């Protein structure tokens, strides 16, 4: 999803990846999510890699937040 975050009141375009069904810390979906977050966090900043910015959760849905790729993904 394309979304916005607000830094000092200014909108910054971001990409959000929605992950449903991560309810409990022992759930397989949650374990996979945490493994992916761990790997992304260790990458650091690189000019050829989309930046992982963080995670947001509400109820049983998690959103992984990334830098927005203005020209689309590599498949297109």
GROMACS .gro file of N, CA and C in nm:
model
  228
    1UNK      N    1   0.083  -0.118   0.000
    1UNK     CA    2   0.000   0.000   0.000
    1UNK      C    3   0.088   0.124   0.000
    2UNK      N    4   0.044   0.226  -0.068
    2UNK     CA    5   0.109   0.356  -0.058
    2UNK      C    6   0.043   0.429   0.059
    3UNK      N    7   0.124   0.491   0.141
    3UNK     CA    8   0.071   0.562   0.258
    3UNK      C    9   0.161   0.682   0.286
    4UNK      N   10   0.132   0.753   0.394
    4UNK     CA   11   0.213   0.868   0.434
    4UNK      C   12   0.245   0.860   0.582
    5UNK      N   13   0.365   0.901   0.616
    5UNK     CA   14   0.399   0.924   0.756
    5UNK      C   15   0.425   1.074   0.767
    6UNK      N   16   0.419   1.124   0.888
    6UNK     CA   17   0.434   1.269   0.907
    6UNK      C   18   0.552   1.297   0.997
    7UNK      N   19   0.651   1.366   0.942
    7UNK     CA   20   0.768   1.411   1.017
    7UNK      C   21   0.758   1.561   1.032
    8UNK      N   22   0.748   1.606   1.155
    8UNK     CA   23   0.734   1.748   1.184
    8UNK      C   24   0.617   1.809   1.107
    9UNK      N   25   0.510   1.731   1.091
    9UNK     CA   26   0.391   1.778   1.023
    9UNK      C   27   0.394   1.767   0.872
   10UNK      N   28   0.508   1.730   0.815
   10UNK     CA   29   0.520   1.719   0.670
   10UNK      C   30   0.495   1.575   0.626
   11UNK      N   31   0.412   1.553   0.523
   11UNK     CA   32   0.386   1.418   0.476
   11UNK      C   33   0.504   1.361   0.398
   12UNK      N   34   0.541   1.237   0.430
   12UNK     CA   35   0.646   1.164   0.360
   12UNK      C   36   0.582   1.038   0.304
   13UNK      N   37   0.594   1.015   0.172
   13UNK     CA   38   0.534   0.899   0.110
   13UNK      C   39   0.612   0.773   0.150
   14UNK      N   40   0.538   0.668   0.189
   14UNK     CA   41   0.598   0.541   0.228
   14UNK      C   42   0.522   0.426   0.162
   15UNK      N   43   0.577   0.308   0.171
   15UNK     CA   44   0.510   0.185   0.128
   15UNK      C   45   0.486   0.101   0.252
   16UNK      N   46   0.366   0.043   0.262
   16UNK     CA   47   0.331  -0.040   0.376
   16UNK      C   48   0.292  -0.179   0.326
   17UNK      N   49   0.353  -0.282   0.383
   17UNK     CA   50   0.322  -0.421   0.350
   17UNK      C   51   0.235  -0.477   0.463
   18UNK      N   52   0.112  -0.517   0.430
   18UNK     CA   53   0.018  -0.564   0.532
   18UNK      C   54   0.034  -0.714   0.554
   19UNK      N   55   0.042  -0.752   0.681
   19UNK     CA   56   0.054  -0.892   0.719
   19UNK      C   57  -0.057  -0.923   0.818
   20UNK      N   58  -0.150  -1.007   0.778
   20UNK     CA   59  -0.262  -1.041   0.865
   20UNK      C   60  -0.232  -1.169   0.942
   21UNK      N   61  -0.301  -1.184   1.054
   21UNK     CA   62  -0.299  -1.310   1.127
   21UNK      C   63  -0.182  -1.331   1.221
   22UNK      N   64  -0.107  -1.229   1.254
   22UNK     CA   65   0.004  -1.242   1.349
   22UNK      C   66  -0.050  -1.209   1.488
   23UNK      N   67  -0.103  -1.310   1.556
   23UNK     CA   68  -0.174  -1.284   1.681
   23UNK      C   69  -0.092  -1.310   1.806
   24UNK      N   70  -0.014  -1.415   1.807
   24UNK     CA   71   0.058  -1.455   1.928
   24UNK      C   72   0.207  -1.467   1.898
   25UNK      N   73   0.289  -1.447   2.000
   25UNK     CA   74   0.434  -1.451   1.978
   25UNK      C   75   0.484  -1.588   1.933
   26UNK      N   76   0.408  -1.694   1.963
   26UNK     CA   77   0.448  -1.829   1.921
   26UNK      C   78   0.385  -1.871   1.789
   27UNK      N   79   0.301  -1.787   1.731
   27UNK     CA   80   0.236  -1.815   1.604
   27UNK      C   81   0.340  -1.821   1.492
   28UNK      N   82   0.325  -1.912   1.396
   28UNK     CA   83   0.422  -1.927   1.287
   28UNK      C   84   0.433  -1.800   1.202
   29UNK      N   85   0.320  -1.735   1.174
   29UNK     CA   86   0.323  -1.609   1.096
   29UNK      C   87   0.402  -1.501   1.169
   30UNK      N   88   0.385  -1.493   1.299
   30UNK     CA   89   0.457  -1.393   1.379
   30UNK      C   90   0.606  -1.424   1.380
   31UNK      N   91   0.642  -1.551   1.393
   31UNK     CA   92   0.784  -1.589   1.391
   31UNK      C   93   0.848  -1.553   1.258
   32UNK      N   94   0.777  -1.576   1.147
   32UNK     CA   95   0.830  -1.540   1.015
   32UNK      C   96   0.846  -1.390   1.002
   33UNK      N   97   0.747  -1.316   1.052
   33UNK     CA   98   0.754  -1.170   1.049
   33UNK      C   99   0.874  -1.120   1.126
   34UNK      N  100   0.894  -1.170   1.247
   34UNK     CA  101   1.005  -1.125   1.330
   34UNK      C  102   1.140  -1.162   1.269
   35UNK      N  103   1.148  -1.276   1.202
   35UNK     CA  104   1.272  -1.315   1.133
   35UNK      C  105   1.302  -1.219   1.018
   36UNK      N  106   1.198  -1.182   0.943
   36UNK     CA  107   1.216  -1.088   0.832
   36UNK      C  108   1.257  -0.950   0.883
   37UNK      N  109   1.192  -0.905   0.990
   37UNK     CA  110   1.226  -0.775   1.050
   37UNK      C  111   1.370  -0.775   1.099
   38UNK      N  112   1.412  -0.885   1.162
   38UNK     CA  113   1.550  -0.896   1.211
   38UNK      C  114   1.649  -0.886   1.096
   39UNK      N  115   1.624  -0.958   0.987
   39UNK     CA  116   1.713  -0.955   0.872
   39UNK      C  117   1.718  -0.816   0.810
   40UNK      N  118   1.604  -0.752   0.794
   40UNK     CA  119   1.599  -0.618   0.736
   40UNK      C  120   1.669  -0.515   0.823
   41UNK      N  121   1.655  -0.530   0.953
   41UNK     CA  122   1.718  -0.437   1.046
   41UNK      C  123   1.870  -0.444   1.040
   42UNK      N  124   1.923  -0.561   1.010
   42UNK     CA  125   2.068  -0.579   1.005
   42UNK      C  126   2.128  -0.530   0.874
   43UNK      N  127   2.046  -0.512   0.771
   43UNK     CA  128   2.098  -0.469   0.641
   43UNK      C  129   2.161  -0.330   0.646
   44UNK      N  130   2.100  -0.240   0.719
   44UNK     CA  131   2.150  -0.104   0.722
   44UNK      C  132   2.111  -0.030   0.595
   45UNK      N  133   2.167   0.086   0.576
   45UNK     CA  134   2.132   0.171   0.461
   45UNK      C  135   2.226   0.141   0.344
   46UNK      N  136   2.167   0.125   0.226
   46UNK     CA  137   2.244   0.102   0.104
   46UNK      C  138   2.167   0.163  -0.012
   47UNK      N  139   2.236   0.224  -0.105
   47UNK     CA  140   2.170   0.295  -0.214
   47UNK      C  141   2.089   0.204  -0.306
   48UNK      N  142   2.118   0.073  -0.308
   48UNK     CA  143   2.048  -0.020  -0.396
   48UNK      C  144   1.944  -0.105  -0.324
   49UNK      N  145   1.915  -0.075  -0.199
   49UNK     CA  146   1.819  -0.152  -0.120
   49UNK      C  147   1.716  -0.056  -0.062
   50UNK      N  148   1.588  -0.092  -0.079
   50UNK     CA  149   1.480  -0.011  -0.021
   50UNK      C  150   1.495  -0.012   0.131
   51UNK      N  151   1.486   0.105   0.193
   51UNK     CA  152   1.501   0.116   0.338
   51UNK      C  153   1.381   0.060   0.413
   52UNK      N  154   1.408  -0.024   0.510
   52UNK     CA  155   1.307  -0.071   0.604
   52UNK      C  156   1.300   0.036   0.714
   53UNK      N  157   1.179   0.091   0.739
   53UNK     CA  158   1.165   0.201   0.833
   53UNK      C  159   1.109   0.159   0.968
   54UNK      N  160   1.034   0.049   0.971
   54UNK     CA  161   0.977   0.006   1.098
   54UNK      C  162   0.854  -0.079   1.080
   55UNK      N  163   0.783  -0.097   1.190
   55UNK     CA  164   0.663  -0.180   1.190
   55UNK      C  165   0.555  -0.111   1.271
   56UNK      N  166   0.431  -0.129   1.227
   56UNK     CA  167   0.315  -0.073   1.295
   56UNK      C  168   0.213  -0.185   1.311
   57UNK      N  169   0.148  -0.192   1.426
   57UNK     CA  170   0.048  -0.298   1.444
   57UNK      C  171  -0.082  -0.240   1.497
   58UNK      N  172  -0.190  -0.307   1.459
   58UNK     CA  173  -0.323  -0.274   1.509
   58UNK      C  174  -0.403  -0.403   1.510
   59UNK      N  175  -0.462  -0.436   1.624
   59UNK     CA  176  -0.537  -0.560   1.643
   59UNK      C  177  -0.451  -0.680   1.600
   60UNK      N  178  -0.494  -0.757   1.499
   60UNK     CA  179  -0.416  -0.873   1.455
   60UNK      C  180  -0.349  -0.849   1.321
   61UNK      N  181  -0.330  -0.722   1.283
   61UNK     CA  182  -0.266  -0.688   1.156
   61UNK      C  183  -0.139  -0.609   1.181
   62UNK      N  184  -0.031  -0.651   1.116
   62UNK     CA  185   0.096  -0.580   1.122
   62UNK      C  186   0.122  -0.516   0.986
   63UNK      N  187   0.187  -0.401   0.989
   63UNK     CA  188   0.230  -0.333   0.867
   63UNK      C  189   0.381  -0.311   0.875
   64UNK      N  190   0.452  -0.361   0.776
   64UNK     CA  191   0.595  -0.332   0.766
   64UNK      C  192   0.606  -0.206   0.681
   65UNK      N  193   0.682  -0.110   0.728
   65UNK     CA  194   0.692   0.021   0.664
   65UNK      C  195   0.827   0.035   0.594
   66UNK      N  196   0.821   0.073   0.465
   66UNK     CA  197   0.940   0.086   0.382
   66UNK      C  198   0.944   0.221   0.313
   67UNK      N  199   1.063   0.257   0.269
   67UNK     CA  200   1.081   0.373   0.182
   67UNK      C  201   0.996   0.348   0.057
   68UNK      N  202   0.935   0.452   0.003
   68UNK     CA  203   0.853   0.439  -0.118
   68UNK      C  204   0.943   0.441  -0.241
   69UNK      N  205   0.926   0.341  -0.329
   69UNK     CA  206   1.002   0.335  -0.455
   69UNK      C  207   0.924   0.413  -0.560
   70UNK      N  208   0.965   0.531  -0.587
   70UNK     CA  209   0.892   0.623  -0.675
   70UNK      C  210   0.870   0.568  -0.814
   71UNK      N  211   0.963   0.486  -0.864
   71UNK     CA  212   0.951   0.432  -1.000
   71UNK      C  213   0.897   0.290  -1.004
   72UNK      N  214   0.844   0.241  -0.893
   72UNK     CA  215   0.784   0.109  -0.891
   72UNK      C  216   0.883   0.000  -0.853
   73UNK      N  217   0.835  -0.125  -0.858
   73UNK     CA  218   0.920  -0.237  -0.820
   73UNK      C  219   1.004  -0.285  -0.938
   74UNK      N  220   1.097  -0.376  -0.913
   74UNK     CA  221   1.187  -0.422  -1.017
   74UNK      C  222   1.119  -0.510  -1.122
   75UNK      N  223   1.004  -0.566  -1.089
   75UNK     CA  224   0.931  -0.649  -1.185
   75UNK      C  225   0.873  -0.568  -1.298
   76UNK      N  226   0.853  -0.440  -1.274
   76UNK     CA  227   0.795  -0.352  -1.377
   76UNK      C  228   0.900  -0.259  -1.429
   0.00000   0.00000   0.00000
